[in-house]
Tab-separated table of N, CA and C in Angstrom:
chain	number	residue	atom	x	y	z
I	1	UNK	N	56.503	102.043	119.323
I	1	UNK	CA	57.696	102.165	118.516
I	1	UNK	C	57.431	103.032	117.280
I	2	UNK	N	56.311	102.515	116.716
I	2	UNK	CA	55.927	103.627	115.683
I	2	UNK	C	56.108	104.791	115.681
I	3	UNK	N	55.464	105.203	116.842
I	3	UNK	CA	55.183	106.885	117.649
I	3	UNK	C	56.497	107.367	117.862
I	4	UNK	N	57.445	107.102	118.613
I	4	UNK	CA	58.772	107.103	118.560
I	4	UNK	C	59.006	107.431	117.022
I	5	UNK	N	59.565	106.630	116.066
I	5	UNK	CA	59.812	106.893	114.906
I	5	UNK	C	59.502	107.845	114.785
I	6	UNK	N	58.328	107.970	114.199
I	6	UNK	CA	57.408	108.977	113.768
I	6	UNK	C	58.356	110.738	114.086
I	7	UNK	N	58.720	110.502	115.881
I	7	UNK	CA	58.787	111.502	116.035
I	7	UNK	C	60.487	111.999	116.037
I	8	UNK	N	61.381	111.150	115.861
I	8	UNK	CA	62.595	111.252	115.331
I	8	UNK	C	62.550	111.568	114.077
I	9	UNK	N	61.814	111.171	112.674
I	9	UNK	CA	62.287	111.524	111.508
I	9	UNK	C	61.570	112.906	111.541
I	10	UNK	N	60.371	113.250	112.369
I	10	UNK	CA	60.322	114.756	112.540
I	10	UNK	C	61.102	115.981	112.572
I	11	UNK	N	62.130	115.245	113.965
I	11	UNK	CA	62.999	116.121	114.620
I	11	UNK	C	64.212	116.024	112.948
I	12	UNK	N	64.033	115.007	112.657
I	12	UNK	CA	65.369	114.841	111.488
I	12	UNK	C	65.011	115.863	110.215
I	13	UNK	N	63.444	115.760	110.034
I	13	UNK	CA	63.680	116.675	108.849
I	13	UNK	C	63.281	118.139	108.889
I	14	UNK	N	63.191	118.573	110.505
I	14	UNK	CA	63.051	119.829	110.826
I	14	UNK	C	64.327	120.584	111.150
I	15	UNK	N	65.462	119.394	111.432
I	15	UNK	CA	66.214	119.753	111.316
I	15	UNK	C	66.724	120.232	113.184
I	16	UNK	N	65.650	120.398	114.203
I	16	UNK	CA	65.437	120.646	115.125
I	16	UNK	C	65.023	119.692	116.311
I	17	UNK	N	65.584	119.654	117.483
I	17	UNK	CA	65.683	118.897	118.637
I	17	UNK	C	64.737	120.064	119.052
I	18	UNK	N	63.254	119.472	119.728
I	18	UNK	CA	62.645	119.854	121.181
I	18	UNK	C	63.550	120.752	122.272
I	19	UNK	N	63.229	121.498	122.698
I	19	UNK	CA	64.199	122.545	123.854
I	19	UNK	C	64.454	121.827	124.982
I	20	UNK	N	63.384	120.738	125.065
I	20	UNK	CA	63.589	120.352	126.573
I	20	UNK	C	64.699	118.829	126.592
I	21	UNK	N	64.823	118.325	125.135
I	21	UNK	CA	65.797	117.761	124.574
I	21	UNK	C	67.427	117.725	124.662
I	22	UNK	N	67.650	119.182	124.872
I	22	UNK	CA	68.680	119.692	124.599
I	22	UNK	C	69.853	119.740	126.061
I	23	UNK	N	68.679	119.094	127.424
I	23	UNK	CA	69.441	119.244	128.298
I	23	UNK	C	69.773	118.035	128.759
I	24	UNK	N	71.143	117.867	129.893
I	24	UNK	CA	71.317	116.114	130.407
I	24	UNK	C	71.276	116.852	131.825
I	25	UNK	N	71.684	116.059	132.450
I	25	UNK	CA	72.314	115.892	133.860
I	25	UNK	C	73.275	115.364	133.752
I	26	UNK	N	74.638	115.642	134.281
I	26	UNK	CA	76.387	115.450	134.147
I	26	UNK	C	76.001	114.897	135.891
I	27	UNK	N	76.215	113.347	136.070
I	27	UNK	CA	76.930	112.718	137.404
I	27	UNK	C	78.187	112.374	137.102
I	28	UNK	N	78.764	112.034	138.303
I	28	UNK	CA	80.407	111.550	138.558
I	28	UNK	C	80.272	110.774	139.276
I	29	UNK	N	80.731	109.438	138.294
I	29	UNK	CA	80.439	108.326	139.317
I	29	UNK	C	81.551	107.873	139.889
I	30	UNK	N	82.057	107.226	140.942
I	30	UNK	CA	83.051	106.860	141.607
I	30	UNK	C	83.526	105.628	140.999
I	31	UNK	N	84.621	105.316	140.649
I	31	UNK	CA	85.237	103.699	140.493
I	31	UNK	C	85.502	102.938	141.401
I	32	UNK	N	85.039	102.198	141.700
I	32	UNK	CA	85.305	101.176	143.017
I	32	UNK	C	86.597	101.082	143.061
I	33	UNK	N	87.219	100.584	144.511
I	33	UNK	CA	88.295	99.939	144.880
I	33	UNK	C	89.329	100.886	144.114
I	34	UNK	N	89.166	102.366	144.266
I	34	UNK	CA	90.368	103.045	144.247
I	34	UNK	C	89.891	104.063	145.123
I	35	UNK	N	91.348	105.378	144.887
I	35	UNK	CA	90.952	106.339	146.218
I	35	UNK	C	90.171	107.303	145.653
I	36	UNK	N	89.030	107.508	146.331
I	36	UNK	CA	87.820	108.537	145.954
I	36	UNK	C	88.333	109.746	146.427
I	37	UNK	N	89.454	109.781	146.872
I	37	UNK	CA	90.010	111.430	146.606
I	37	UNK	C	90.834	111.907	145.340
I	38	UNK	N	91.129	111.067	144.329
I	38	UNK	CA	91.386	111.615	143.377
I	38	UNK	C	90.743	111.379	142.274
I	39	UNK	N	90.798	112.477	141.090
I	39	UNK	CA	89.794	112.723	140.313
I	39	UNK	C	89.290	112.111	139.240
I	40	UNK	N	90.720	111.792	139.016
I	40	UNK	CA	91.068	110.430	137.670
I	40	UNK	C	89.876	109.086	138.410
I	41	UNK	N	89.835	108.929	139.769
I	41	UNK	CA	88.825	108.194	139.805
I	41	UNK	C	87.636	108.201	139.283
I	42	UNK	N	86.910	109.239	139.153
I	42	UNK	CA	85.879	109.295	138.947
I	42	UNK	C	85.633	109.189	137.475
I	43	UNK	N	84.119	109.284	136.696
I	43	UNK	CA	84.281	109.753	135.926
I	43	UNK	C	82.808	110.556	135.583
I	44	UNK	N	82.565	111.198	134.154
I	44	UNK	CA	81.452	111.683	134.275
I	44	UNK	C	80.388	111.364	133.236
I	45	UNK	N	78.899	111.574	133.768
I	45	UNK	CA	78.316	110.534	132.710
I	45	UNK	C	77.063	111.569	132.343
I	46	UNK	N	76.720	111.684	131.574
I	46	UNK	CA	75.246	112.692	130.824
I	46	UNK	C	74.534	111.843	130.645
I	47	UNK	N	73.042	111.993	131.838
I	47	UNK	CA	71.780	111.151	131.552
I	47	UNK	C	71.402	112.316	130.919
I	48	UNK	N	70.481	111.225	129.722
I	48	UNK	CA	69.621	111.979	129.096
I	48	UNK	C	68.536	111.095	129.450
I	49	UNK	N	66.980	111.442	129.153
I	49	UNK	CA	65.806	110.818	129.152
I	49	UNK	C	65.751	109.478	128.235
I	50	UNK	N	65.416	108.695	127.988
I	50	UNK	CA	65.429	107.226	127.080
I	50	UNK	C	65.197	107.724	125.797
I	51	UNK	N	64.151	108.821	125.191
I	51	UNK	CA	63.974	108.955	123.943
I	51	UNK	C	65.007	109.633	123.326
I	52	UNK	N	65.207	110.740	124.172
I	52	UNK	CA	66.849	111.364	123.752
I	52	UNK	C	67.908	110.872	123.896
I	53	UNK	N	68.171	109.345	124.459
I	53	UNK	CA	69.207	108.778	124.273
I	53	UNK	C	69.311	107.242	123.287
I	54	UNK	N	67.635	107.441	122.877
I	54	UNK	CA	68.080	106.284	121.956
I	54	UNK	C	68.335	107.029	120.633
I	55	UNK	N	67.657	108.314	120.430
I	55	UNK	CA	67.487	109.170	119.257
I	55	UNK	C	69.020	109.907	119.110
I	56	UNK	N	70.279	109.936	119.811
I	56	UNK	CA	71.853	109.550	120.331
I	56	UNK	C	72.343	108.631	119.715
I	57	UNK	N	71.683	107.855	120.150
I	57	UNK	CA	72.020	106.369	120.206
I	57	UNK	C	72.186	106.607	118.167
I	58	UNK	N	71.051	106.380	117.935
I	58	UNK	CA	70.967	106.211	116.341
I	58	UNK	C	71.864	107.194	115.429
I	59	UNK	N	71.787	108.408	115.894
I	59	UNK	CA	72.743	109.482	115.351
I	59	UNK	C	74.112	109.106	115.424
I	60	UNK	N	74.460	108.495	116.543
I	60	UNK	CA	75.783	108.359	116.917
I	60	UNK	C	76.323	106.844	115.825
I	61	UNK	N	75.492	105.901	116.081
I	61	UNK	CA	75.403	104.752	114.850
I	61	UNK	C	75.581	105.609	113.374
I	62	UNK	N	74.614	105.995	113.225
I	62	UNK	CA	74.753	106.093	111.688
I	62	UNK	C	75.931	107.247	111.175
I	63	UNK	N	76.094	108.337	112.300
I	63	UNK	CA	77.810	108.686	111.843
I	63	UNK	C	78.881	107.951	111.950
I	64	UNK	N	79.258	106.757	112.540
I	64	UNK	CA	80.151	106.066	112.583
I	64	UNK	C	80.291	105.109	111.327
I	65	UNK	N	78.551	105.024	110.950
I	65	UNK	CA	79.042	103.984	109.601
I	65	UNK	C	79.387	105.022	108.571
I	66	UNK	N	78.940	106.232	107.988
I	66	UNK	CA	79.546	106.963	107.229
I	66	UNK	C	81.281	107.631	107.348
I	67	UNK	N	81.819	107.260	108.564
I	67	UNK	CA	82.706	107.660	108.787
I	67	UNK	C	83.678	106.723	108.648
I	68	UNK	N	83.362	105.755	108.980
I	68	UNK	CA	83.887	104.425	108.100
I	68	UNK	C	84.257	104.219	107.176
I	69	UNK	N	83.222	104.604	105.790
I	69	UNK	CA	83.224	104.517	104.678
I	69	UNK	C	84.947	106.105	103.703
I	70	UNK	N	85.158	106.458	104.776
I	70	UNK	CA	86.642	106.934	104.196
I	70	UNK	C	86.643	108.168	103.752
I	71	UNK	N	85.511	108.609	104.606
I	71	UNK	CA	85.058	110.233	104.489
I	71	UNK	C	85.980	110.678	105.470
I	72	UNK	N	86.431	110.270	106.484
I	72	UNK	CA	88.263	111.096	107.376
I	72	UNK	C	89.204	110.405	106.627
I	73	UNK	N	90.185	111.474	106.475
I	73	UNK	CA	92.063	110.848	106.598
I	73	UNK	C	92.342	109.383	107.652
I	74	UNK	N	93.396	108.571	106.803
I	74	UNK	CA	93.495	107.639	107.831
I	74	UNK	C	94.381	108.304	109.137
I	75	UNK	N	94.854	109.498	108.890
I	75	UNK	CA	95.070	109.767	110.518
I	75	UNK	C	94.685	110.711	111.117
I	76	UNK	N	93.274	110.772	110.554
I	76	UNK	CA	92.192	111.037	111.886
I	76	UNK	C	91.744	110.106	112.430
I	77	UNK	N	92.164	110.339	113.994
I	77	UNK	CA	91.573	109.243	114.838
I	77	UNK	C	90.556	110.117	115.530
I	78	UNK	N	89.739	110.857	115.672
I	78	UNK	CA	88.908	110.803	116.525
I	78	UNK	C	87.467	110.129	115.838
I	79	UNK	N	86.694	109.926	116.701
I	79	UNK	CA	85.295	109.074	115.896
I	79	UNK	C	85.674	107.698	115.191
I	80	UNK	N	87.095	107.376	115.800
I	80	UNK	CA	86.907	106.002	115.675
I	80	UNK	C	86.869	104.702	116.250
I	81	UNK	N	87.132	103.908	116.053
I	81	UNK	CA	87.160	102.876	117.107
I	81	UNK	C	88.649	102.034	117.076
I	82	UNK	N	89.087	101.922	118.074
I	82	UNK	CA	90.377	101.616	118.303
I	82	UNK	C	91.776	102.533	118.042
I	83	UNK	N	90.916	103.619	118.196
I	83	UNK	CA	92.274	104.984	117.575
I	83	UNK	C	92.398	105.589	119.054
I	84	UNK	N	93.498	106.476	118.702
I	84	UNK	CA	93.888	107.508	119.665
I	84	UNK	C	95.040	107.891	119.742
I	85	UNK	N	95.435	109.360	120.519
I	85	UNK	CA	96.441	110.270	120.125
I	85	UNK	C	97.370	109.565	120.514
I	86	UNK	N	97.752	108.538	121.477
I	86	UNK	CA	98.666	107.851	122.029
I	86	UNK	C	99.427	106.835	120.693
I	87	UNK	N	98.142	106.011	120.071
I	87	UNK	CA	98.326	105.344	118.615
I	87	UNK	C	98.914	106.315	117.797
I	88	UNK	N	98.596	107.255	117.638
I	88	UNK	CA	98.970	107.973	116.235
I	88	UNK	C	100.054	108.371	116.337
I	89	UNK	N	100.648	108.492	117.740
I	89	UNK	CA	101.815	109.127	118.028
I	89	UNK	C	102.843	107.839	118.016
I	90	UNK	N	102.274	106.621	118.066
I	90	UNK	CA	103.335	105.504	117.996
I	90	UNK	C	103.454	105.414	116.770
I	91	UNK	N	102.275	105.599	116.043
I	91	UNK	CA	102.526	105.122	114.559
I	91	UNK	C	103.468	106.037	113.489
I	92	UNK	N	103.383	107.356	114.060
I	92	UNK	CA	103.867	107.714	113.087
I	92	UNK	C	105.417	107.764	113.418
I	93	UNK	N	105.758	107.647	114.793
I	93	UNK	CA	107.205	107.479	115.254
I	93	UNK	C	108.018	106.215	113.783
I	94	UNK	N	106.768	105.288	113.790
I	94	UNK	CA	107.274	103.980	113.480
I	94	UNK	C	107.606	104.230	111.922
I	95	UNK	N	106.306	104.959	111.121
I	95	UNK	CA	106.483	105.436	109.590
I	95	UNK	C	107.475	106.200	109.505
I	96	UNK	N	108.001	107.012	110.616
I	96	UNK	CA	108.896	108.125	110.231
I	96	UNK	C	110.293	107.415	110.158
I	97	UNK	N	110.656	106.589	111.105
I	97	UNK	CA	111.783	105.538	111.358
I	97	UNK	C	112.081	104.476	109.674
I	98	UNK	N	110.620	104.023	109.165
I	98	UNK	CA	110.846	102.990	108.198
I	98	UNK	C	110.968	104.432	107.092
I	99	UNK	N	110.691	105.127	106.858
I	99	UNK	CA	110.982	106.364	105.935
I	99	UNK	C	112.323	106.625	105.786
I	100	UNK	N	113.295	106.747	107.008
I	100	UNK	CA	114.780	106.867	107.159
I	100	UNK	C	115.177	105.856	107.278
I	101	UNK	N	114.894	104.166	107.488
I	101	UNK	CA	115.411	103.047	107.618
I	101	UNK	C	116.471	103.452	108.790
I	102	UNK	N	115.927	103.702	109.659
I	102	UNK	CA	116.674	103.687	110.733
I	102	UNK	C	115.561	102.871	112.130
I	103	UNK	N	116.756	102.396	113.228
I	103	UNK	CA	115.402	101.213	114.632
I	103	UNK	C	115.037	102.635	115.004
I	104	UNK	N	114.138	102.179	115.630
I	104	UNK	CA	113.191	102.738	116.952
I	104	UNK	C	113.266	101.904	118.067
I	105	UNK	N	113.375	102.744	119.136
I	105	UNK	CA	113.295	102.119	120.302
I	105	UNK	C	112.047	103.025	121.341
I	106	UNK	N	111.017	102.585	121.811
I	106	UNK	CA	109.975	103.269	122.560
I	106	UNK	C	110.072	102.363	123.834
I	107	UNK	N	109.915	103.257	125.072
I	107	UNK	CA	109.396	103.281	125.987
I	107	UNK	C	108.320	103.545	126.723
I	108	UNK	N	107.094	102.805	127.160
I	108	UNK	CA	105.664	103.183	127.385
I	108	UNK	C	106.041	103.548	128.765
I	109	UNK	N	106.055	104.824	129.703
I	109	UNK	CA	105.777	104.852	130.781
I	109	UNK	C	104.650	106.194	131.124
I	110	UNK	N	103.973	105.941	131.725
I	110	UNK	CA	102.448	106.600	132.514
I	110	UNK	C	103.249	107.495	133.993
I	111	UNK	N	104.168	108.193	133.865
I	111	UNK	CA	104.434	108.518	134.721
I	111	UNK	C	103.745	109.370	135.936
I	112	UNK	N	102.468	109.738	135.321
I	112	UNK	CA	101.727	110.593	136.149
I	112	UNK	C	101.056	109.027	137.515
I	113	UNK	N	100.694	108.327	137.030
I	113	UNK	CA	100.406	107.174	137.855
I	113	UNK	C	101.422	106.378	138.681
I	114	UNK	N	102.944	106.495	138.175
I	114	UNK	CA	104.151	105.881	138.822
I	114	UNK	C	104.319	106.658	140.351
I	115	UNK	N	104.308	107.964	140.104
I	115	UNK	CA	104.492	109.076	141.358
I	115	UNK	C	103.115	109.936	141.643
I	116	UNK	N	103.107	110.459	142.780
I	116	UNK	CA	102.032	111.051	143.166
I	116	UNK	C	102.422	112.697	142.837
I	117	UNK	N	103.657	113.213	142.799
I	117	UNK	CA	104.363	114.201	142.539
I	117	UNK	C	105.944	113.896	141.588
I	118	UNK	N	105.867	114.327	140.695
I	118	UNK	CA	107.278	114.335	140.085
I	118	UNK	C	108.282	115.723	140.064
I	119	UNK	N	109.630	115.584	140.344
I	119	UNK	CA	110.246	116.408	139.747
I	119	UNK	C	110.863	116.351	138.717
I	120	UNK	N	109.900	117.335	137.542
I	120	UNK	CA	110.019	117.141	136.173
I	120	UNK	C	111.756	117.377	135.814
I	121	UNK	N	112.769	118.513	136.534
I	121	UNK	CA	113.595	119.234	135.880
I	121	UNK	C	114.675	118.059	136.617
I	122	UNK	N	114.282	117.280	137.564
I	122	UNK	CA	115.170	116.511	138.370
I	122	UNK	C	115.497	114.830	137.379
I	123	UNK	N	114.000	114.592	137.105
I	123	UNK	CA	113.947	113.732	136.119
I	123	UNK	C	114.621	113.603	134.870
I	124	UNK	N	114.517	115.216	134.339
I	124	UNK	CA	114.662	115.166	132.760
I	124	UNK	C	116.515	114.734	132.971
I	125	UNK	N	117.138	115.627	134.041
I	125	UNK	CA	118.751	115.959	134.431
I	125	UNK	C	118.907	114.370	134.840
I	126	UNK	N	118.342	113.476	135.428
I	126	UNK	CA	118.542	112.101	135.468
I	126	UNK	C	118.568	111.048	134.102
I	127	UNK	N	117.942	111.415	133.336
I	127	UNK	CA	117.694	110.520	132.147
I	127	UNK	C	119.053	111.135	131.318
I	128	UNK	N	118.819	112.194	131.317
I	128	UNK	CA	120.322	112.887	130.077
I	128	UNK	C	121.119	112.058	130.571
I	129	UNK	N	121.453	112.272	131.828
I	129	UNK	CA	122.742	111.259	133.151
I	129	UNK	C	123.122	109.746	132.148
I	130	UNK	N	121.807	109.252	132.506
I	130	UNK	CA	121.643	108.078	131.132
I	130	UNK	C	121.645	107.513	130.430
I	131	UNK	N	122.218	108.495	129.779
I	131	UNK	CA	122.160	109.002	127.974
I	131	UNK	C	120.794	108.797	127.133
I	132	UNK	N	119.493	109.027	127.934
I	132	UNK	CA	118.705	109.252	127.137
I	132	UNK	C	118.533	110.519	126.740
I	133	UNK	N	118.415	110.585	124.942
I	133	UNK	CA	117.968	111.721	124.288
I	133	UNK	C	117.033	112.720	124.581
I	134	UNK	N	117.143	113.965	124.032
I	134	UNK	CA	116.329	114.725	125.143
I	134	UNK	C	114.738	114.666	124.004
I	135	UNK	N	115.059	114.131	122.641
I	135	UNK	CA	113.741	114.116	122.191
I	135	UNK	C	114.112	112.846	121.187
């Protein structure tokens, strides 16, 4: 463990990763119990060697606690935990609504998963039908 150490705060104050460091291997692993012909099944994963992924490992830790500390905007969500463009896009629907004191009404649908093919221009001409808004 020492030796290890030793040779991370190296790489840290040289400022420089080893060459042979620098590479992974990208697999795609299959998700069980769905159809392995589509792609969304899969997903993809970068082995690295154990020293380069615990020496990851620690980098990836110790930017998350500085990033924490309120060095991003609260609406940057990337690098965080429990964020995402889907959130930010609800949230700010919701701030923009209490800003005008006017309801909101949202609908969550995943339509790419409902149909295997959609017709987008058939859809949109069905919902207007509706009277849903076009934005």
């Amino acid at each position: 463990m020492v030796e290890l150490t030793k040779l991370f705060q190296e790489m840290w104050h040289q400022g420089q990763v080893p060459h042979d460091s620098k590479d992974a291997t990208i697999v795609h692993l299959y998700q069980r119990k769905r159809n392995r012909q589509l792609c969304d099944n899969h997903r993809g994963i970068s082995l690295l060697n154990i020293t380069e992924n615990i020496f990851a490992r620690i980098l990836l830790n110790r930017l998350k606690c500085h990033l924490e500390q309120g060095l991003l905007p609260e609406r940057q969500c990337s690098f965080r935990r429990h964020g995402g463009t889907t959130e930010m896009i609800f949230k700010a629907g919701i701030y923009k609504r209490q800003e005008m004191r006017t309801h909101l009404y949202n609908t969550f649908m995943d339509l790419t998963k409902a149909f295997d093919t959609v017709n987008r221009d058939g859809l949109r001409k069905v919902m207007q039908k509706l009277g849903c808004p076009e934005r």
